Short mmCIF file of C-alpha atoms in Angstrom, two decimals:
data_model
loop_
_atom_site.label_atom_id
_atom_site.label_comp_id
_atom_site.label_asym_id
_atom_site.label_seq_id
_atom_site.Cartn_x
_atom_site.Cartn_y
_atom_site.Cartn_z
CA UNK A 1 73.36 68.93 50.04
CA UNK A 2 72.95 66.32 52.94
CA UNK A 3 72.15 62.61 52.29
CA UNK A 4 69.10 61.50 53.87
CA UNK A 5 69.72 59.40 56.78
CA UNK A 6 68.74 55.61 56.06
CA UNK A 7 68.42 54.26 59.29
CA UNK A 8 67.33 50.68 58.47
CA UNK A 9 70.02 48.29 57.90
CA UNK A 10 70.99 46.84 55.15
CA UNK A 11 68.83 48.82 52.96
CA UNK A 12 66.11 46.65 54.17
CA UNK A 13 62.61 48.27 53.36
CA UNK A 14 60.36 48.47 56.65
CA UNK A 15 57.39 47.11 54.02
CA UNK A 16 58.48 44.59 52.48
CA UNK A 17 55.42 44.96 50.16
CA UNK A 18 57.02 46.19 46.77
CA UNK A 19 55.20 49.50 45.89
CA UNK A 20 53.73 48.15 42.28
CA UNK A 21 51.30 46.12 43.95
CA UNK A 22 53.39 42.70 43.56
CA UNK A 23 53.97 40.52 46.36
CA UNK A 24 57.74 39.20 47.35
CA UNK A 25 59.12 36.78 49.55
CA UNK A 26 61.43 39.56 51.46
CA UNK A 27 63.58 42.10 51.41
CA UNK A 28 66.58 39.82 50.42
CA UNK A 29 64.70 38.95 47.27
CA UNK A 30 63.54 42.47 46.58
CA UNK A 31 67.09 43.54 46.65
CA UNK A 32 68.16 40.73 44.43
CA UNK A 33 65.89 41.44 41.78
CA UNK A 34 66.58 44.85 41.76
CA UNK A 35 70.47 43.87 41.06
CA UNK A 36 69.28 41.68 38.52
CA UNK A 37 66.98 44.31 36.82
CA UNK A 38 69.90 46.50 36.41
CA UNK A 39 72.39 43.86 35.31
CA UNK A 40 69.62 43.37 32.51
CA UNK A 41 69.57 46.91 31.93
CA UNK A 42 73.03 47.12 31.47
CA UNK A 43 73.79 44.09 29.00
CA UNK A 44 70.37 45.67 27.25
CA UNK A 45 71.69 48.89 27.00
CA UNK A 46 75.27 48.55 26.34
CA UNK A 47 75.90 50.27 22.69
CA UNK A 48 74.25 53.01 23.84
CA UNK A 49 76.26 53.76 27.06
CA UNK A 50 79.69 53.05 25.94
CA UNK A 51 78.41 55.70 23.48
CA UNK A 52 77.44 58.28 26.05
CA UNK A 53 80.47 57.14 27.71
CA UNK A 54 83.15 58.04 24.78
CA UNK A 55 81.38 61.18 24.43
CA UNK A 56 83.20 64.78 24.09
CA UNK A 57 80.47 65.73 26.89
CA UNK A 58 80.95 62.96 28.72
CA UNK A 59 85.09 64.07 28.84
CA UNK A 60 84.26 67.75 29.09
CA UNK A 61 82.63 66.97 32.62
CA UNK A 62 84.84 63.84 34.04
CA UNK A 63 87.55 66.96 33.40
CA UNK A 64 85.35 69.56 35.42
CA UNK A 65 84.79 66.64 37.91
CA UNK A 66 88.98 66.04 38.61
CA UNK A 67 89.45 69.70 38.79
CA UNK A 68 87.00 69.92 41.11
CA UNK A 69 88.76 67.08 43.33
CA UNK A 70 91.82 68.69 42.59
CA UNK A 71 90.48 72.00 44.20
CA UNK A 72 91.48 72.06 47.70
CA UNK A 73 88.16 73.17 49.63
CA UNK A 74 88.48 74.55 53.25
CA UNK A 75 87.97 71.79 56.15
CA UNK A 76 87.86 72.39 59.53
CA UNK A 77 91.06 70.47 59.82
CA UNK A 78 92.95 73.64 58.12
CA UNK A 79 91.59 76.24 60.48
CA UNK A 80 93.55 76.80 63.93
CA UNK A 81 91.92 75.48 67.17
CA UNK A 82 91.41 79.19 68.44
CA UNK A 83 89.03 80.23 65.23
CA UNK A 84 86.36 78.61 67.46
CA UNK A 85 87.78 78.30 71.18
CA UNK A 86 89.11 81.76 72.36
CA UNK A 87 89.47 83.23 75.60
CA UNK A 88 86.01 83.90 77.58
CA UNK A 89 86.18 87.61 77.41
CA UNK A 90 87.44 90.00 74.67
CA UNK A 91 85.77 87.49 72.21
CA UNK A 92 81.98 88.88 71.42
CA UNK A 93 80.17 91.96 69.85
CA UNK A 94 79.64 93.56 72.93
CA UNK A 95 82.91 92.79 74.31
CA UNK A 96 84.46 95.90 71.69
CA UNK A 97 85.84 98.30 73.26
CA UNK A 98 87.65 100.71 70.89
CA UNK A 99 86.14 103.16 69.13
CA UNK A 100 82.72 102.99 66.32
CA UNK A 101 82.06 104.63 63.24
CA UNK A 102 79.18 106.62 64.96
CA UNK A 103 81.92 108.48 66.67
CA UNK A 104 83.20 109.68 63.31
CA UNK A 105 84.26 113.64 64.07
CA UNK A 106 86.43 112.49 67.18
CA UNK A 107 88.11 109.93 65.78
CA UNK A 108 89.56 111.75 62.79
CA UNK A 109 90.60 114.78 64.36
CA UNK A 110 92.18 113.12 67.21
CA UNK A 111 96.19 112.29 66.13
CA UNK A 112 95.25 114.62 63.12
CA UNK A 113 97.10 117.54 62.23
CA UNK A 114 94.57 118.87 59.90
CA UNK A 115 93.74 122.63 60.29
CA UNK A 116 90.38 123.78 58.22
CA UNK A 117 90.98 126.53 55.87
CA UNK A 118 89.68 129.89 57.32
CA UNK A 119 90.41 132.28 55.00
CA UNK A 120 90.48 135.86 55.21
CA UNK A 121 88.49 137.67 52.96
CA UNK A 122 88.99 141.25 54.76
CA UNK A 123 86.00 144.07 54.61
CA UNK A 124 83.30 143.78 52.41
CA UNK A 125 83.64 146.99 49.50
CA UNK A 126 80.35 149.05 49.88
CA UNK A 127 79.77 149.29 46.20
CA UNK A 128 79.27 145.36 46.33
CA UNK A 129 77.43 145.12 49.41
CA UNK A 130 74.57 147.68 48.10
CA UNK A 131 75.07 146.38 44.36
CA UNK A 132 74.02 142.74 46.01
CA UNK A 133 71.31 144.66 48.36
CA UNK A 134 69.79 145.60 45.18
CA UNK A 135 69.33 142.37 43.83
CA UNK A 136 68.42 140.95 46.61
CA UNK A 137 65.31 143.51 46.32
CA UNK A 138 64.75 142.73 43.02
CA UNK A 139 64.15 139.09 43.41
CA UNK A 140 61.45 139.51 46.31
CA UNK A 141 60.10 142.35 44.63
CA UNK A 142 59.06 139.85 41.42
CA UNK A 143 57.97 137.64 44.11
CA UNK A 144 55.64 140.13 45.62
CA UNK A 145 54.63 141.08 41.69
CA UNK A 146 53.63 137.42 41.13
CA UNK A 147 51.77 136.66 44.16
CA UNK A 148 49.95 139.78 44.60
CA UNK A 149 48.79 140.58 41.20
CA UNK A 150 47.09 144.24 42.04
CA UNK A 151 50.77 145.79 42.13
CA UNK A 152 52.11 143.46 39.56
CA UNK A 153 52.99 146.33 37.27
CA UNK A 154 54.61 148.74 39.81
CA UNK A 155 56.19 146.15 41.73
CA UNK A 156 57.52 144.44 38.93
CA UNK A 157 58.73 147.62 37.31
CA UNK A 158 60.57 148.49 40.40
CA UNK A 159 62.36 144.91 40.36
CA UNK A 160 63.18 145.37 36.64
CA UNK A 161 65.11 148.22 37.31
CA UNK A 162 66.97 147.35 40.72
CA UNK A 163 67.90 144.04 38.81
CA UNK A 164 69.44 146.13 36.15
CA UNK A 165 71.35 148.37 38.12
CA UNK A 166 72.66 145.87 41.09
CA UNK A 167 73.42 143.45 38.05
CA UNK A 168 75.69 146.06 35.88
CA UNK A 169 76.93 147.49 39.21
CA UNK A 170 77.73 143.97 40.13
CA UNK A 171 79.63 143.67 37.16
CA UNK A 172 81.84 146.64 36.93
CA UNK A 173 83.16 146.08 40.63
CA UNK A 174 84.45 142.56 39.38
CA UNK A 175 88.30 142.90 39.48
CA UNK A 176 90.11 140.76 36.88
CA UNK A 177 93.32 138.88 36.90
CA UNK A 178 95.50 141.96 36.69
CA UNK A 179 94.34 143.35 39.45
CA UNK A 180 94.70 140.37 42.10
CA UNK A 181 97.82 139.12 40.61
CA UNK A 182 100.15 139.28 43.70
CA UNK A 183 103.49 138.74 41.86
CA UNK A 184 104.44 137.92 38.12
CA UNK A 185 104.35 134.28 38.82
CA UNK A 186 101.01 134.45 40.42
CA UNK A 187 98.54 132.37 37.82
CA UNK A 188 94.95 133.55 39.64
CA UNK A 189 94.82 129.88 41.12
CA UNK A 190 93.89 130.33 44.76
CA UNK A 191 92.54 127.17 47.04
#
């Protein structure tokens, strides 16, 4: 933190009124007695510091307090001249001018020779397409049995059985391994 700024001199006191309601002669004697006080404090007190001085907390922080001298902290004296003077333009915010992060999409694919898969999945088998078509049917159907309860019963019963039959239909036009296997090496992985 910053020392407050004393600007009398001499550590003279503007009032030379002491602020325990005694009266002095000045500020010369004000200061003297204070000196005094301490020295009287000291000779007073002496066991009892020289204690407090051989103390293991005592060493524990006069250690902590030569480290921290030792610790080299950053002065201005360390940092180049042109950290703070640099040429007038090219210098500020709004001097930038490469590219930002807003322009995400444009900067990666430019200098990129990244192609985005596009695979070809060939014609749709009709069995599958009316199998899903089914299902489809089935799930607004119980929609339209739950929100309109006069038809619940037909309208449900109607999505009961398209879910059955799109579901097992579904599920016998699923090929397995052996049939999508391209070679003998082929292990079904496929990015």
């Amino acid at each position: 933190m910053t020392d407050h700024k004393n600007s009398n001199p001499s550590d003279e006191q503007p009032n030379p009124q002491p602020h325990d309601g005694t009266s002095s002669s000045g500020p010369t004697s004000n200061h003297a007695s204070d000196a005094d006080d301490w020295s009287a404090f000291l000779d007073a007190h002496a066991d009892d510091i020289s204690s407090v001085e051989r103390s293991r907390d005592a060493r524990r922080f006069e250690k902590k307090a030569q480290k921290a001298q030792k610790k080299a902290a950053l002065s201005v004296n360390d940092l180049k001249s042109s950290a703070f003077t640099g040429p007038a333009r090219g210098s500020g915010p709004r001097d930038f001018e490469g590219r930002s992060w807003l322009d995400t999409d444009d900067v990666m694919d430019q200098g990129s020779s990244f192609t985005p898969p596009n695979p070809e999945l060939g014609p749709m088998r009709f069995g599958v397409l009316a199998f899903s078509i089914m299902c489809i049917l089935a799930l607004v159907a119980f929609a339209v049995a739950i929100l309109v309860p006069q038809w619940s019963g037909t309208v449900g019963t109607v999505g009961g059985i398209l879910m059955l039959i799109g579901g097992v239909g579904l599920f016998t036009q699923l090929r397995g391994h052996r049939q999508t296997r391209s070679d003998a090496f082929d292990d079904g992985a496929r990015v």
